[in-house]
PDB file of C-alpha atoms and ligand atoms in Angstrom:
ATOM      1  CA  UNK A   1      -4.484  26.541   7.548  1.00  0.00           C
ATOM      2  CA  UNK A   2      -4.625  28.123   4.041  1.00  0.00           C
ATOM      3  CA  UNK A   3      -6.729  27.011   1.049  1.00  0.00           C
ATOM      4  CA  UNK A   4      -3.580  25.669  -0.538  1.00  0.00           C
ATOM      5  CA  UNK A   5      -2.477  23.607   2.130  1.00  0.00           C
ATOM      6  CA  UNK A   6      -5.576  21.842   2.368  1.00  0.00           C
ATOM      7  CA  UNK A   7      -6.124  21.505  -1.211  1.00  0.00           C
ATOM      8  CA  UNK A   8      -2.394  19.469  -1.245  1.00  0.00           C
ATOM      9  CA  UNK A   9      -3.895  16.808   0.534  1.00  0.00           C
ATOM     10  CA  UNK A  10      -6.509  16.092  -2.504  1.00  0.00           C
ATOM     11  CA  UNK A  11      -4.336  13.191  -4.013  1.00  0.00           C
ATOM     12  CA  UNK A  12      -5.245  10.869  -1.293  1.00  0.00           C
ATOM     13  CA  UNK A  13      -8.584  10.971  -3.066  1.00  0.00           C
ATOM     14  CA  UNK A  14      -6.847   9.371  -6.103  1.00  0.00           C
ATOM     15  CA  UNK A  15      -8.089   5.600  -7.140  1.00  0.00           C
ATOM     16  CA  UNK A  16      -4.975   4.414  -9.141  1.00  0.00           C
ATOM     17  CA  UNK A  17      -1.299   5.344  -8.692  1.00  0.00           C
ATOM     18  CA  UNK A  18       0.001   6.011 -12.775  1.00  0.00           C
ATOM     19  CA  UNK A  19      -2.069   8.794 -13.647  1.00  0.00           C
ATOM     20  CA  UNK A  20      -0.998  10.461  -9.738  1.00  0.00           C
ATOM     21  CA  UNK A  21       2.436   9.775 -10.729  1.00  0.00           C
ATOM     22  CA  UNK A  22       2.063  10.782 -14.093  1.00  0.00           C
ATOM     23  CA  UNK A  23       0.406  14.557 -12.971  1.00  0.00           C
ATOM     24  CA  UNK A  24       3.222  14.450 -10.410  1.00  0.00           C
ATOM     25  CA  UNK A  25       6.236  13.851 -12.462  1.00  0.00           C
ATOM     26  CA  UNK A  26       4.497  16.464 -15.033  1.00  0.00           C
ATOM     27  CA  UNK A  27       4.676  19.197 -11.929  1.00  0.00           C
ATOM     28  CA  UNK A  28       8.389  17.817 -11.069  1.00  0.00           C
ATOM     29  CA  UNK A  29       9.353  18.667 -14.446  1.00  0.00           C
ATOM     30  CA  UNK A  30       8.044  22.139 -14.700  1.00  0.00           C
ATOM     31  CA  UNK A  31       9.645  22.706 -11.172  1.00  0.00           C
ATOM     32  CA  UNK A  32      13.012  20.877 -10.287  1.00  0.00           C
ATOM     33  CA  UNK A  33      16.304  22.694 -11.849  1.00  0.00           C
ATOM     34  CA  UNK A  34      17.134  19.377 -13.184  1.00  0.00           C
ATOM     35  CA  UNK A  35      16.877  16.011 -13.569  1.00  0.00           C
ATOM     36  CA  UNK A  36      13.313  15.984 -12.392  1.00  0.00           C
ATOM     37  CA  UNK A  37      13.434  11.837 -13.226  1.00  0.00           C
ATOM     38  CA  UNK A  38      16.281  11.014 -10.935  1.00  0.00           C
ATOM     39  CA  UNK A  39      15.415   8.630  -8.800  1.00  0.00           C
ATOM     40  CA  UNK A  40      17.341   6.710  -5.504  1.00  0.00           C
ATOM     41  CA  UNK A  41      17.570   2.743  -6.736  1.00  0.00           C
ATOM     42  CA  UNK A  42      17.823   0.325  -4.336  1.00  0.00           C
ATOM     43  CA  UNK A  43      18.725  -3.034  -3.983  1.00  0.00           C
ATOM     44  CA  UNK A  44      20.380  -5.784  -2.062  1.00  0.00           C
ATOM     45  CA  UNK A  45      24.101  -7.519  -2.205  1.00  0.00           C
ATOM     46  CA  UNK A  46      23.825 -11.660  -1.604  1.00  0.00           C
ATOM     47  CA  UNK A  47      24.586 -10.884   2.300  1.00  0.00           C
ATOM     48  CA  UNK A  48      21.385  -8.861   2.218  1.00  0.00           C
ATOM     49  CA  UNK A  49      23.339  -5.557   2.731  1.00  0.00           C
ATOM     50  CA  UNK A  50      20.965  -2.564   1.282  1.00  0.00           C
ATOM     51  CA  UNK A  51      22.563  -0.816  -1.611  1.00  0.00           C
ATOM     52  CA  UNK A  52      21.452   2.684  -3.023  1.00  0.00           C
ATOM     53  CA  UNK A  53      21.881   4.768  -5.784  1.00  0.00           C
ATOM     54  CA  UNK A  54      20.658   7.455  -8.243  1.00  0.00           C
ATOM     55  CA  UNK A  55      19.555   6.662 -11.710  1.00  0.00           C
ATOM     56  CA  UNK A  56      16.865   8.272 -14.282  1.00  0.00           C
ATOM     57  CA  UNK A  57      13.618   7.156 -15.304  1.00  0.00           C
ATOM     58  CA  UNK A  58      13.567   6.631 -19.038  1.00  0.00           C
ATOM     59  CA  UNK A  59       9.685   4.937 -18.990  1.00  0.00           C
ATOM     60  CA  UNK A  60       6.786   4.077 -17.475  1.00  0.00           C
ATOM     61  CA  UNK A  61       3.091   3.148 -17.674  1.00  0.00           C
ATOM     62  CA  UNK A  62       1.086   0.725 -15.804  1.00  0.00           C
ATOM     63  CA  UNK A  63       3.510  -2.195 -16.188  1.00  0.00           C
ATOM     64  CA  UNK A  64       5.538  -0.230 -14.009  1.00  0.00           C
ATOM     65  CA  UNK A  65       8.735   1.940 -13.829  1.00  0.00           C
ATOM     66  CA  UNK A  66      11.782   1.404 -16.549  1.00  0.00           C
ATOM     67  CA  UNK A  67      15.694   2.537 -16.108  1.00  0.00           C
ATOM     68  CA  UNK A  68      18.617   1.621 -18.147  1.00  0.00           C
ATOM     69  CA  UNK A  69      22.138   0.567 -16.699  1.00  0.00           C
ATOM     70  CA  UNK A  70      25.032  -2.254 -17.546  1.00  0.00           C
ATOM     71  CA  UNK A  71      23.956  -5.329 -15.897  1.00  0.00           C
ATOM     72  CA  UNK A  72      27.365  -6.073 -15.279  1.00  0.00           C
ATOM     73  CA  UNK A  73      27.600  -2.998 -12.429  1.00  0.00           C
ATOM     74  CA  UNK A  74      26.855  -3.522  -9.109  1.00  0.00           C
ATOM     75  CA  UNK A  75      23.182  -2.520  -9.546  1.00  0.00           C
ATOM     76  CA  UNK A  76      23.001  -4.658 -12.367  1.00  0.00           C
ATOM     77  CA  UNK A  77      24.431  -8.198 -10.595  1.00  0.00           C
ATOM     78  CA  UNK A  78      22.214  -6.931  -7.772  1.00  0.00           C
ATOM     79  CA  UNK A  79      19.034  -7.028  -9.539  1.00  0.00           C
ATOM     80  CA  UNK A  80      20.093 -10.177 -11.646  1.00  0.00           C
ATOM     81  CA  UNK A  81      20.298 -12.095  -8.303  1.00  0.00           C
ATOM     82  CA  UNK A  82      17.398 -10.802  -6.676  1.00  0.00           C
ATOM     83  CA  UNK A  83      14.852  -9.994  -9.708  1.00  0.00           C
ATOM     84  CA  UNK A  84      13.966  -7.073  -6.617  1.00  0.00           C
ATOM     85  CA  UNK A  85      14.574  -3.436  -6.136  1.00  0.00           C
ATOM     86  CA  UNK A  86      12.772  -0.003  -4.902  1.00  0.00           C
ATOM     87  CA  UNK A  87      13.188   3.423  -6.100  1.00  0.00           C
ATOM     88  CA  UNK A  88      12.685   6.376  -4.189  1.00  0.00           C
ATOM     89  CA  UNK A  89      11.418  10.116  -6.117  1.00  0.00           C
ATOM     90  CA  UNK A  90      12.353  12.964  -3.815  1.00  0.00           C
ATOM     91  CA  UNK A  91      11.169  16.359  -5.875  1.00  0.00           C
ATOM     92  CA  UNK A  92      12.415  19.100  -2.995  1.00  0.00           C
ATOM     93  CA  UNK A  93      10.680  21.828  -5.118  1.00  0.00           C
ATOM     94  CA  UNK A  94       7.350  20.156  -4.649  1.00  0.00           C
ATOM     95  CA  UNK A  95       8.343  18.510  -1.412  1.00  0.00           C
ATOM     96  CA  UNK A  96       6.859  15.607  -2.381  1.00  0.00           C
ATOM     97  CA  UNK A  97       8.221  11.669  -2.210  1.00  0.00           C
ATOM     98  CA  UNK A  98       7.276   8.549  -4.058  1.00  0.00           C
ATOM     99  CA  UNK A  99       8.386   5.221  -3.415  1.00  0.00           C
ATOM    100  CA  UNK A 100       7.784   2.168  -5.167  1.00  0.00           C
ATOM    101  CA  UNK A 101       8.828  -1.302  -4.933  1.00  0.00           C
ATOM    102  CA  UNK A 102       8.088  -4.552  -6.605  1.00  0.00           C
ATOM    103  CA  UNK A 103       9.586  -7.797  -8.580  1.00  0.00           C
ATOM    104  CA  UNK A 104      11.837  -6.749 -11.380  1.00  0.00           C
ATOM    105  CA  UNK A 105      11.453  -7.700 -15.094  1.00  0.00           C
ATOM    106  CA  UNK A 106      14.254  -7.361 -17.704  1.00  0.00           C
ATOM    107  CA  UNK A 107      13.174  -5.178 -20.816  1.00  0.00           C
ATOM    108  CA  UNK A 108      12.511  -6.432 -24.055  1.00  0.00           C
ATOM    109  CA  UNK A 109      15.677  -6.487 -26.346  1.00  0.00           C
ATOM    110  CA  UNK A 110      13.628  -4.302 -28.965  1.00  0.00           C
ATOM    111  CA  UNK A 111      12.410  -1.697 -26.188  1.00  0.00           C
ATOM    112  CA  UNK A 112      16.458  -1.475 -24.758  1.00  0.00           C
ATOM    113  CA  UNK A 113      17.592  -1.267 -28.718  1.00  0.00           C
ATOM    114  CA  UNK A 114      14.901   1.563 -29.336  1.00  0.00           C
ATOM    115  CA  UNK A 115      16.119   3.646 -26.084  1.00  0.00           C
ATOM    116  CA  UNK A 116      19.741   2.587 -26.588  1.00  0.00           C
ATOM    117  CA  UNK A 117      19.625   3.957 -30.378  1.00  0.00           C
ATOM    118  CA  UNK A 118      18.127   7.675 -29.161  1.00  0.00           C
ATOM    119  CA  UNK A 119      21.222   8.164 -26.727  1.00  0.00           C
ATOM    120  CA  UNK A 120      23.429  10.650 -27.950  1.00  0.00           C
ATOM    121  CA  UNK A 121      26.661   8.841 -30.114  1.00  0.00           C
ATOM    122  CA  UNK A 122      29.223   9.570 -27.107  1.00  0.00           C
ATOM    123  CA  UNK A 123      26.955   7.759 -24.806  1.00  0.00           C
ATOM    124  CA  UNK A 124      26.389   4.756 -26.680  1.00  0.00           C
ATOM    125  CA  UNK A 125      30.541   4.539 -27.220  1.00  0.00           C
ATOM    126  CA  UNK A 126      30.697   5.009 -23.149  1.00  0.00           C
ATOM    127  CA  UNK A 127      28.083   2.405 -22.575  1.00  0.00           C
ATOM    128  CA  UNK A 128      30.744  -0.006 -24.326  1.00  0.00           C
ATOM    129  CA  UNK A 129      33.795   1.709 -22.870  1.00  0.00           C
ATOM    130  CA  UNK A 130      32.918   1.773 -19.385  1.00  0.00           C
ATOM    131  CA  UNK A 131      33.307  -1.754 -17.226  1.00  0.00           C
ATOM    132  CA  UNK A 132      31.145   0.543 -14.669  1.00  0.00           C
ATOM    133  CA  UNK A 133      31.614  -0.654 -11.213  1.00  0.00           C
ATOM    134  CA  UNK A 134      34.419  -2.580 -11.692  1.00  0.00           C
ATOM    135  CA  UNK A 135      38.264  -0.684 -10.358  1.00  0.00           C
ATOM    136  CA  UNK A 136      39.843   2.021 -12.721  1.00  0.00           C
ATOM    137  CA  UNK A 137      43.394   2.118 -12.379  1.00  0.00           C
ATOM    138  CA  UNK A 138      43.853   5.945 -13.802  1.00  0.00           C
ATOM    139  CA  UNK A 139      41.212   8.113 -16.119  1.00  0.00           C
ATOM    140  CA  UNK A 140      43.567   7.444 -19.090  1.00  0.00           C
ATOM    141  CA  UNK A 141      42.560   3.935 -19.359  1.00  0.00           C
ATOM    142  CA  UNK A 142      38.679   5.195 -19.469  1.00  0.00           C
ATOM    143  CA  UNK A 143      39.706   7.593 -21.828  1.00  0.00           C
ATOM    144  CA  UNK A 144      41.696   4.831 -23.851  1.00  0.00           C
ATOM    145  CA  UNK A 145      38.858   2.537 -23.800  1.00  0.00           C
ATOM    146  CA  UNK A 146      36.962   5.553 -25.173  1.00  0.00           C
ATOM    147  CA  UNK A 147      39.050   6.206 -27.687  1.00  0.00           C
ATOM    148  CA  UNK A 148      39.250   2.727 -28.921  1.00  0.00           C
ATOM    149  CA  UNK A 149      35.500   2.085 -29.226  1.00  0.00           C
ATOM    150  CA  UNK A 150      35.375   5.627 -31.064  1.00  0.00           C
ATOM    151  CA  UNK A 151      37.996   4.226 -33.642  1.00  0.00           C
ATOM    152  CA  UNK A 152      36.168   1.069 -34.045  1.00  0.00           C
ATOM    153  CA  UNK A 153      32.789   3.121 -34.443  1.00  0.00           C
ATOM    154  CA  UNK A 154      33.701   5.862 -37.296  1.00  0.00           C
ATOM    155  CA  UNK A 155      31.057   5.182 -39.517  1.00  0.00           C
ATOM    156  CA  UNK A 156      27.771   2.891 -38.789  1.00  0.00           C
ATOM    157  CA  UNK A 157      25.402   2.379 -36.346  1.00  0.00           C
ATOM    158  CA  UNK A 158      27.106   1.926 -32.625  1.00  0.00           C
ATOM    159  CA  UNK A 159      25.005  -1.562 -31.457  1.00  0.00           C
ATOM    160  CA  UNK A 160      23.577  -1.885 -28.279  1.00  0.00           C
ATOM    161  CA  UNK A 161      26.492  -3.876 -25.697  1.00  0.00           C
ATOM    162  CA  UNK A 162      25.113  -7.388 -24.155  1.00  0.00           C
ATOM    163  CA  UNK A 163      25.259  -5.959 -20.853  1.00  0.00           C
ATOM    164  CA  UNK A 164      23.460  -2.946 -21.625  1.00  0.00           C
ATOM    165  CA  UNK A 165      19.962  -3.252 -21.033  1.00  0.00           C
ATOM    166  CA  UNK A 166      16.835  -1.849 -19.435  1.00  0.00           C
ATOM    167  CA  UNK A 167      14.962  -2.855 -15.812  1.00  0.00           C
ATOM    168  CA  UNK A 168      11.238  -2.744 -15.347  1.00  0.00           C
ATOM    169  CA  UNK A 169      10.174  -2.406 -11.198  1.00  0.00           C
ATOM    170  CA  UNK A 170       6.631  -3.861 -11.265  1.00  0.00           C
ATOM    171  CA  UNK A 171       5.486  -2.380  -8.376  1.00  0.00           C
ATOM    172  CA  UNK A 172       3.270  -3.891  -5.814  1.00  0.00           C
ATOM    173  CA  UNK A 173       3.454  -1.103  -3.716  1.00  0.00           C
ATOM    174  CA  UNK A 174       3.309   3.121  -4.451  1.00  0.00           C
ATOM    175  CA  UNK A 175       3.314   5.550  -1.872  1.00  0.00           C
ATOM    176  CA  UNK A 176       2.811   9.122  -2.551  1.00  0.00           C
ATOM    177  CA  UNK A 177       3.888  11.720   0.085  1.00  0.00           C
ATOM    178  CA  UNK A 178       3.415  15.490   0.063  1.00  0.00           C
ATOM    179  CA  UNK A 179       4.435  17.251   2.773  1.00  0.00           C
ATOM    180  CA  UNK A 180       2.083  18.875   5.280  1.00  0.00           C
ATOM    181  CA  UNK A 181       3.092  21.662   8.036  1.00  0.00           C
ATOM    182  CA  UNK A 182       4.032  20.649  11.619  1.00  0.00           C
ATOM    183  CA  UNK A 183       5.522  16.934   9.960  1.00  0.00           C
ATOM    184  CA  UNK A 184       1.542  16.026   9.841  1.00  0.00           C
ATOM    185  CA  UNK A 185       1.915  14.718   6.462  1.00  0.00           C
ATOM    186  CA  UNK A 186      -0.191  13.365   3.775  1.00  0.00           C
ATOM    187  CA  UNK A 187       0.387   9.936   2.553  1.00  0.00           C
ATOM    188  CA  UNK A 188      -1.361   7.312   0.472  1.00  0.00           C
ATOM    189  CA  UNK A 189       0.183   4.073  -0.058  1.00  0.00           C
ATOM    190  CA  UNK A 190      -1.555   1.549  -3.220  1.00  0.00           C
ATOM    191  CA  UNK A 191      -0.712  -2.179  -2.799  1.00  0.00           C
ATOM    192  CA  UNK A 192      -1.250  -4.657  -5.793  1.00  0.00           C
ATOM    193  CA  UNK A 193      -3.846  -6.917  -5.161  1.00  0.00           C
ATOM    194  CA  UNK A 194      -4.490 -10.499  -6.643  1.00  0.00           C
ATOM    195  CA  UNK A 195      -7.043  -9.472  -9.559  1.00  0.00           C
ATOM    196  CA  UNK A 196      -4.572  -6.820 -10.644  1.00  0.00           C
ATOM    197  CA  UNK A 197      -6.078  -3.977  -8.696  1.00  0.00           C
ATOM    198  CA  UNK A 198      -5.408  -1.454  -6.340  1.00  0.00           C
ATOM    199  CA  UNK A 199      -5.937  -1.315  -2.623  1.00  0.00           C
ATOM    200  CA  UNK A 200      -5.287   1.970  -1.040  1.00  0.00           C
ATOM    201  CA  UNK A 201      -4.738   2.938   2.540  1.00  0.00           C
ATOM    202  CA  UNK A 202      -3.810   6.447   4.153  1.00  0.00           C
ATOM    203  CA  UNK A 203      -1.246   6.176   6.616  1.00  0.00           C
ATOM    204  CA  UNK A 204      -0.016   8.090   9.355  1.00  0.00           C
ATOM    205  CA  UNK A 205       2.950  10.190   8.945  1.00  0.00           C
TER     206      UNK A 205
HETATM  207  C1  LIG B 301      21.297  12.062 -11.202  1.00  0.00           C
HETATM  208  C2  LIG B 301      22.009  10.776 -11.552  1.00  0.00           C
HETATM  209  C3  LIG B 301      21.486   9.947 -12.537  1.00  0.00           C
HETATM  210  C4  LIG B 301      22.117   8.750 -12.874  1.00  0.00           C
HETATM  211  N1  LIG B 301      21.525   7.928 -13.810  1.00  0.00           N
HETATM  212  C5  LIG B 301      22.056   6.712 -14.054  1.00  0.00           C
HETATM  213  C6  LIG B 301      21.368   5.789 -14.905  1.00  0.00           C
HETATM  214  O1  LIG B 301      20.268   6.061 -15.429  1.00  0.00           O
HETATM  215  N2  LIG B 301      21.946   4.576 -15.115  1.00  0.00           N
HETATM  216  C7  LIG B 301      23.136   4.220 -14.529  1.00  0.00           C
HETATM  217  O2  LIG B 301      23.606   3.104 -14.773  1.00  0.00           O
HETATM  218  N3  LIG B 301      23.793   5.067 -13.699  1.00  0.00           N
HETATM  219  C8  LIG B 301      23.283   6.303 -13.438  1.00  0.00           C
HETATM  220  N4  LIG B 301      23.917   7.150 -12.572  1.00  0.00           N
HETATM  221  C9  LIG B 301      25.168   6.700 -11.921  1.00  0.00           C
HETATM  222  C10 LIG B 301      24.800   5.799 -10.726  1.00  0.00           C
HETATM  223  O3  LIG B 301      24.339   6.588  -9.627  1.00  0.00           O
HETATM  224  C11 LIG B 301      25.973   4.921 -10.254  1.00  0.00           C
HETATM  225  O4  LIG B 301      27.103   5.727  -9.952  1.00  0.00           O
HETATM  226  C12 LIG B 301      26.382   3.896 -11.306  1.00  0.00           C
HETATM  227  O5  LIG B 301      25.284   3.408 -12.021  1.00  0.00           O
HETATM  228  C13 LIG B 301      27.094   2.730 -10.626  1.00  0.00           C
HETATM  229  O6  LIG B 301      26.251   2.194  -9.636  1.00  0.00           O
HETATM  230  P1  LIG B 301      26.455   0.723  -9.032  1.00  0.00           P
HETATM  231  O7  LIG B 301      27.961   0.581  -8.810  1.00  0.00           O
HETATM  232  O8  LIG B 301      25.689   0.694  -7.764  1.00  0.00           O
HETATM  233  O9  LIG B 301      25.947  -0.258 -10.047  1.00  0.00           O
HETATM  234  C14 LIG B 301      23.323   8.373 -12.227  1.00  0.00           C
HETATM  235  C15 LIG B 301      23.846   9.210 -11.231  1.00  0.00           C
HETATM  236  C16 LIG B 301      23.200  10.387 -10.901  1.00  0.00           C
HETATM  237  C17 LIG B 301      23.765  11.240  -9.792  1.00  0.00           C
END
């Protein structure tokens, strides 16, 4: 085994999961060709039929892990029902996962206003244009509805929608993954305990 692939293994010697994430999003960013925060959402329908899919990561710090999306999509009724949801972080240049999982907390109007307000203008007009998840008889209509919310937007500030808004996962559980040769791989897994702290056990791969 080489010096490097033993050295990979020294995150399982880390005592709190935000500053690991935090180091490994930093290398995810330096190495993925894009979208380094995407991330695999998921969440369950009222039958308890698992739903996934990709969104970005617009925050996080030890409250836990923030995305935005309209709450009236299918993610966003999801969540609404549930106040649950994972996300899985799959950075193939690193080969490295993390998956987290917890209750879910709705943003703070000012915090969703303050990320809704940096989005580039044609954005914020598609957050109001777009009944996402719902059917689309032809791309005209989307592109009516665009053009209609552009009209009514020409000068001013474009406000946030109702059912745009932000998600907080507070996890009680991280797992960090790296991959090791010969599928022997490294993981750590951090569960929330009662005080607020962190209980961390290695697991086998
Ligand atoms: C890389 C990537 C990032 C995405 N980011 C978001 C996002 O941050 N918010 C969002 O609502 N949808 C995002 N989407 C679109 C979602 O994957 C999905 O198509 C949409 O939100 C509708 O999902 P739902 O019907 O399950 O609610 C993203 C898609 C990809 C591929």
């Amino acid at each position: 085994m080489t010096d490097t692939e033993l050295k990979s293994g020294d995150f399982t010697e880390a005592a709190e999961p935000f500053q690991l994430f935090a180091s490994w999003l930093k290398d995810a960013t330096a190495s993925e060709p894009n979208d380094p925060t995407a991330l695999a959402l998921a969440t369950v329908d009222t039958d308890g039929l698992p739903d996934v899919r990709m969104v970005l990561l617009k925050g996080f710090d030890e409250h836990g892990f923030v995305f935005y999306t309209n709450f009236e999509s299918a993610k966003g009724r999801e969540i609404l029902a549930t106040m649950k949801a994972a996300m899985c972080f799959h950075w193939k240049s690193l080969r490295r996962q993390v998956r987290v999982r917890g209750p879910v907390e709705i943003v703070t109007d000012a915090e969703a206003d303050e990320y809704f307000a940096s989005r580039p203008r044609g954005s914020r007009i598609g957050a109001w244009a777009s009944k996402q998840s719902r059917p689309l008889e032809s791309r005209f209509a989307l592109e009516k509805a665009v053009a209609e919310y552009t009209a009514r937007h020409v000068i001013g500030d474009i406000p946030r929608p109702p059912h745009w808004s932000g998600f907080r996962i507070v996890p009680s559980q991280i797992e960090f993954w790296h991959d090791r040769p010969f599928r022997l791989h490294d993981r750590v897994v951090f569960t929330r305990t009662k005080d607020g702290g962190w209980d961390k056990d290695r697991l086998y791969p």
